[in-house]
Amino acid sequence: MLRKGSELLKGDREVLLDLDYVAEAQSTGGYGSLQNGSYIPARCFAAVDEVGDDDDPMYSRCNARSNQPVPQLGNYFRDGRTKIDFVLVWEIRSRRKKRGKTKSRGNAEGAEAAPAEENNRSERRKAQLAQWREKFVQNLESAGLLMEKEETANEKKTIHFLKLSAPWEVLLYYAEELCLRAPLQAQANLDLNTSALVLKRLCIPNVMMESVPNRPLDYYTCAFRKSKMNRFLGCNDQQSFFTNAQRHRVVYEILARTVYGRRKRAEVGVDRLVNEGVYTAAFPLHEGPFQLPKHEIRPDELNQRQILYHYWARWWKWYKYQPLDHIREYFGEKIALYFAWLGFYTAWLLPAAVVGTLVFVSGVLSMGSNAPAKDICNSEASYLMCPLCNTCKAWNMSDTCTMAKLGYLFDHPGTVLFSVFMSFWAVTFLEYWKRKMATLSHHWDCMDFHEEEERPRPEFAATAPTMEPNPVTGVKEPYFPEKTRLSRMFTGSMIIIMMLCVVMIFLVTVVMCRGIISLMLFRTGSPVLRTEAGTIANVSSSVVNLGLILLMGRVYTALAEQLTKWEMHRTQTQYDNAFIFKVFIFQFVNFYSSPFYVAFFKGRFVGYPSNYGTLFGMRNEDCGPGGCLIELAEQLFIIMVGKQVINNIQEFVIPKVKAWHQKRTLAKVLGENASREPRRWEEDYKLVECEGLFEEYLEMVLQFGFITIFVAAFPLAPLFALLNNWVEIRLDAHKFACEYRRPVAERAQNIGVWFNILEALSHLSVIANAFLIAFTSDFLPRLLYQYKFDDGLNGYVNFTLAYAPRNYTENPMCRYKAFRDNNGDYSLFYWELLGVRLGFIIAFEHVVFFVLRAIDWIVPDVPESLELKIKRERYLAKQALAENHEALLGSRGRGPPPAAPAATARTSSPVNVAGGEQPATRPLEA
């Protein structure tokens, strides 16, 4: 029989709190000794099978299982009833072949070889790993987990699979401790797609809608309490009361807490064991294969993984809604929220892409009516321009006719309106995502997750030097001094600043590389190369810059991970936020430094003939004939689109290569047995370990910055982002459903610090676009010229060109682009234009931010319908978890009432799922 609740609580806490505890073999009444033939009995740890591998002495083949039924395929133990919740895998190289060779040699040689082999460092390491593994599994057994072992072996290697299962009493105990949610009352499923409601009201057929079978039911829920077990729906079905994702979460919690060594060395948790090489993998199992069966089958008979593959991960489902409830049920809230956000973001990109494409097409159609471009093309030798380098010759502006026309595509009045539109779009998108996020958080029962439930990280608990009372709960828990953490964070920030300086050094290198390439092309004497020198230099340097960006990103991510571990953050959320902040700050400077330089600094420090500005002996860069915006567009296209293409290729190829290598390794071990149908744990071991969502979020957030901060220069950016995201959703879906091992389901109430970063980028985009229009675009100079001189911009080109000063004797009377007089001083028009620019920035920012605040005020973060659901759920939870009326009355005058017997709790009336009948006992009204 299973231990009673009090014995379980006491035994588990002794194991979890005493990190140096070594579990003894349990009696027949212990969890690890239930003889159902489905796990390793405790007595099997005491003896070593002579036929077994000496490298792994802790496991033996239990003779008591010799009469058990033949193992069946599936996610169950051999008894066909006990669910497999987790699998631990480790590989051991066989030594039988070496022993055979040793026996064939002489006694003297064997006597010398044996001590040498025993004293070998690798042998000692193997013995240490085996000792850790033995202690870890014994403590898992003491914590109540059921176990069963499988082996796959050949002459060289043995792969061990330890299957773990949490029995009912263990699930009940940890469900209450982890505050898992349990169902109280069923309700209608929520329609998560706003566009479906709009199309339905307009009576328009919705091709994106698809009926997905076995949609999870929606419930009113509350925190699980064992004493109120009979109040929850489905409490009599022990097999399905807890979902598979919840079972995985419970077992992983036990694995993360369990000790295998000493506290001082932080020898605790399965993650550390995997890093040390004790286990090669630890994962929950997928729900069967993802391929559809060859014979016909009803859709509702498909397993969860097949449903996700058939209705979500396949490429021709690119235009269908994502089955978010199915994703949440299978992978957990954290992964489901990522795909919900990615789908929501992609849907909102559609109007931005349409408007941006229309703006670009309008520029193409009106390109021929651009008066300044016509003036340049018809000028012939009218405008003799000053040399671009000390050894270059003067040139005619008419040579740049093509670039002048192309520059208009990215610098016309439509791009200004589009930048205003995108500023409103970014903030409105985030406001409506907050509403969507609140709806999903309540729908998936994690509205208040972070505030109430998150506990210290296992790694933090293992390495924290002291124990201090929690200021909220009063319970003693691991503590790390705040002053020490702040000093470490300060040291880490210095390292970050050093890395940012390295990025700036690379930027200067790229700028100088661009100048050298441009100078070499000018010196060739070829009219074609001389005309296109700036474009060729800009494109080639952008490609080099992209390579440096990707290289530095890899290096810094690894460095940031080590720094964040060293800072000792208490909770996983704090750890993730600190890591994300470090990497994003670096990647922001890494990716955006070059576009920021082109947008706001290039061409500002050129000087004028006879007084040119220089850097390391080279003349400072000037904008090309088409202006800086076309060069910015070229940089954005290469960096943004190039990064997306490279990332998609990596996401498509690398998992397949890793999976191929894993399958090849396992096929060698299987040998002759490779032709048999593989078992589920073997199939999942062939898959690639899930790498989390950090890289996915980082890629999308950087993309968001590109389409908002620099959208005035590149109106096609939302279109390229939309095309990429359609591919990205299916790539990620295929990876999670088909190529990754199943990750442990994690809870989350939102997308975390990524939302704060998105908000910061949206506000930065308003400021950046205001400065981009004011100082980089020709929109305001043309507008002021039209107001003061000519509405048709006749003579505008000549007006923007100044004559070289009289002391410039090398090419007298040559022209250069600036608002200066013949002495090189700024003209009156320059100061008027500067006032207009500053006034435009102030007006633009105030108007946009005022409208944004109005949107924030008008659009509530939580929909009104959701507020009613929250109140209804709290009411049901209060009814379900309250004691009977008399006990509550007695608690007023006589102190705490005595604990109700178990039989009394079982006779209480549950909450009616239909919502009509109320419980027999109701709580005391306030």
Coordinates of N, CA and C in Angstrom, one line a residue, residues 341-407:
W341 N 1.8 34.9 -29.7 CA 2.4 36.2 -30.0 C 2.9 36.3 -31.4
L342 N 3.6 35.2 -31.9 CA 4.1 35.2 -33.3 C 3.0 35.3 -34.3
G343 N 1.9 34.5 -34.1 CA 0.8 34.6 -35.0 C 0.1 35.9 -34.9
F344 N -0.1 36.5 -33.7 CA -0.7 37.8 -33.6 C 0.1 38.9 -34.3
Y345 N 1.4 38.8 -34.1 CA 2.3 39.8 -34.7 C 2.3 39.7 -36.2
T346 N 2.3 38.4 -36.7 CA 2.2 38.2 -38.2 C 0.9 38.7 -38.8
A347 N -0.2 38.5 -38.1 CA -1.4 39.0 -38.6 C -1.5 40.5 -38.7
W348 N -0.9 41.2 -37.7 CA -0.8 42.6 -37.7 C 0.2 43.2 -38.7
L349 N 1.1 42.3 -39.1 CA 2.0 42.8 -40.2 C 1.3 42.9 -41.5
L350 N 0.2 42.2 -41.7 CA -0.4 42.2 -43.0 C -0.9 43.6 -43.4
P351 N -1.6 44.4 -42.6 CA -1.9 45.8 -43.0 C -0.7 46.7 -43.2
A352 N 0.3 46.5 -42.3 CA 1.5 47.3 -42.5 C 2.2 47.0 -43.8
A353 N 2.3 45.7 -44.2 CA 2.9 45.3 -45.4 C 2.1 45.8 -46.6
V354 N 0.8 45.8 -46.5 CA 0.0 46.3 -47.6 C 0.2 47.8 -47.8
V355 N 0.2 48.6 -46.7 CA 0.4 50.0 -46.8 C 1.8 50.3 -47.3
G356 N 2.8 49.6 -46.8 CA 4.2 49.9 -47.2 C 4.4 49.6 -48.7
T357 N 3.8 48.5 -49.1 CA 3.9 48.2 -50.6 C 3.2 49.2 -51.4
L358 N 2.1 49.7 -51.0 CA 1.4 50.8 -51.8 C 2.3 52.1 -51.8
V359 N 2.9 52.4 -50.7 CA 3.8 53.5 -50.6 C 5.0 53.4 -51.6
F360 N 5.5 52.2 -51.6 CA 6.7 51.9 -52.6 C 6.2 52.0 -54.0
V361 N 5.0 51.4 -54.3 CA 4.5 51.4 -55.7 C 4.2 52.9 -56.1
S362 N 3.6 53.7 -55.2 CA 3.4 55.1 -55.5 C 4.7 55.8 -55.8
G363 N 5.8 55.4 -55.1 CA 7.0 56.1 -55.4 C 7.5 55.7 -56.8
V364 N 7.3 54.4 -57.2 CA 7.7 53.9 -58.5 C 6.9 54.7 -59.6
L365 N 5.6 54.8 -59.4 CA 4.7 55.5 -60.4 C 5.0 57.0 -60.5
S366 N 5.4 57.6 -59.4 CA 5.7 59.0 -59.5 C 7.1 59.4 -59.7
M367 N 8.0 58.4 -59.9 CA 9.4 58.6 -60.1 C 9.7 59.5 -61.3
G368 N 8.9 59.3 -62.3 CA 9.2 60.1 -63.5 C 8.8 61.6 -63.4
S369 N 8.0 61.9 -62.4 CA 7.6 63.3 -62.2 C 8.4 64.0 -61.2
N370 N 9.5 63.4 -60.8 CA 10.4 64.0 -59.8 C 11.2 65.1 -60.5
A371 N 10.9 66.4 -60.2 CA 11.6 67.5 -60.8 C 13.1 67.6 -60.5
P372 N 13.5 67.4 -59.3 CA 15.0 67.4 -59.1 C 15.7 66.3 -59.9
A373 N 15.2 65.1 -60.0 CA 15.8 64.1 -60.7 C 15.9 64.4 -62.2
K374 N 14.8 65.0 -62.7 CA 14.9 65.5 -64.1 C 15.9 66.5 -64.4
D375 N 16.0 67.4 -63.4 CA 17.0 68.5 -63.5 C 18.5 67.9 -63.5
I376 N 18.7 66.9 -62.7 CA 20.0 66.3 -62.7 C 20.3 65.5 -64.0
C377 N 19.3 64.8 -64.5 CA 19.5 64.0 -65.7 C 19.7 64.9 -66.9
N378 N 19.1 66.1 -67.0 CA 19.2 67.0 -68.1 C 20.3 68.0 -68.0
S379 N 21.0 68.0 -66.9 CA 22.0 69.0 -66.6 C 23.3 68.9 -67.5
E380 N 23.6 67.7 -67.9 CA 24.8 67.4 -68.7 C 26.0 67.9 -67.9
A381 N 26.7 68.9 -68.4 CA 27.9 69.4 -67.8 C 27.7 70.7 -67.0
S382 N 26.4 71.0 -66.6 CA 26.1 72.2 -65.9 C 26.7 72.2 -64.5
Y383 N 26.6 71.1 -63.9 CA 27.0 71.0 -62.5 C 28.3 70.2 -62.4
L384 N 29.5 70.9 -62.3 CA 30.8 70.2 -62.2 C 31.0 70.1 -60.7
M385 N 31.1 68.8 -60.2 CA 31.2 68.6 -58.8 C 32.6 68.5 -58.4
C386 N 32.9 68.9 -57.1 CA 34.3 68.8 -56.6 C 34.7 67.3 -56.4
P387 N 36.0 67.0 -56.5 CA 36.5 65.7 -56.4 C 36.1 65.1 -55.0
L388 N 35.9 63.7 -55.1 CA 35.5 63.0 -53.9 C 36.7 62.5 -53.0
C389 N 37.9 62.7 -53.6 CA 39.1 62.3 -52.8 C 40.3 63.2 -53.3
N390 N 41.4 63.2 -52.6 CA 42.5 64.1 -52.9 C 43.1 63.8 -54.3
T391 N 43.1 62.6 -54.7 CA 43.7 62.2 -56.0 C 42.6 62.0 -57.1
C392 N 41.4 62.2 -56.8 CA 40.3 62.0 -57.8 C 40.1 63.3 -58.6
K393 N 39.4 63.1 -59.7 CA 39.1 64.2 -60.6 C 37.6 64.7 -60.4
A394 N 37.4 65.9 -60.9 CA 36.0 66.5 -60.8 C 35.1 65.7 -61.7
W395 N 33.8 65.7 -61.4 CA 32.9 64.9 -62.1 C 31.6 65.6 -62.3
N396 N 30.7 65.2 -63.3 CA 29.5 65.8 -63.6 C 28.3 65.2 -62.8
M397 N 27.5 66.0 -62.3 CA 26.3 65.4 -61.5 C 25.4 64.6 -62.4
S398 N 25.4 64.9 -63.7 CA 24.5 64.1 -64.6 C 24.9 62.6 -64.6
D399 N 26.1 62.3 -64.2 CA 26.5 60.9 -64.2 C 25.7 60.1 -63.2
T400 N 25.1 60.8 -62.2 CA 24.4 60.0 -61.2 C 22.9 60.1 -61.4
C401 N 22.5 60.2 -62.7 CA 21.0 60.3 -63.0 C 20.2 59.1 -62.5
T402 N 20.8 57.9 -62.7 CA 20.0 56.7 -62.2 C 19.8 56.6 -60.7
M403 N 20.9 57.0 -60.0 CA 20.8 56.9 -58.5 C 19.8 58.0 -58.0
A404 N 19.8 59.2 -58.7 CA 18.9 60.2 -58.3 C 17.4 59.8 -58.5
K405 N 17.1 59.0 -59.5 CA 15.8 58.5 -59.7 C 15.4 57.5 -58.7
L406 N 16.4 56.6 -58.4 CA 16.1 55.5 -57.4 C 16.0 56.1 -56.0
G407 N 16.7 57.1 -55.7 CA 16.7 57.7 -54.4 C 15.3 58.2 -54.1

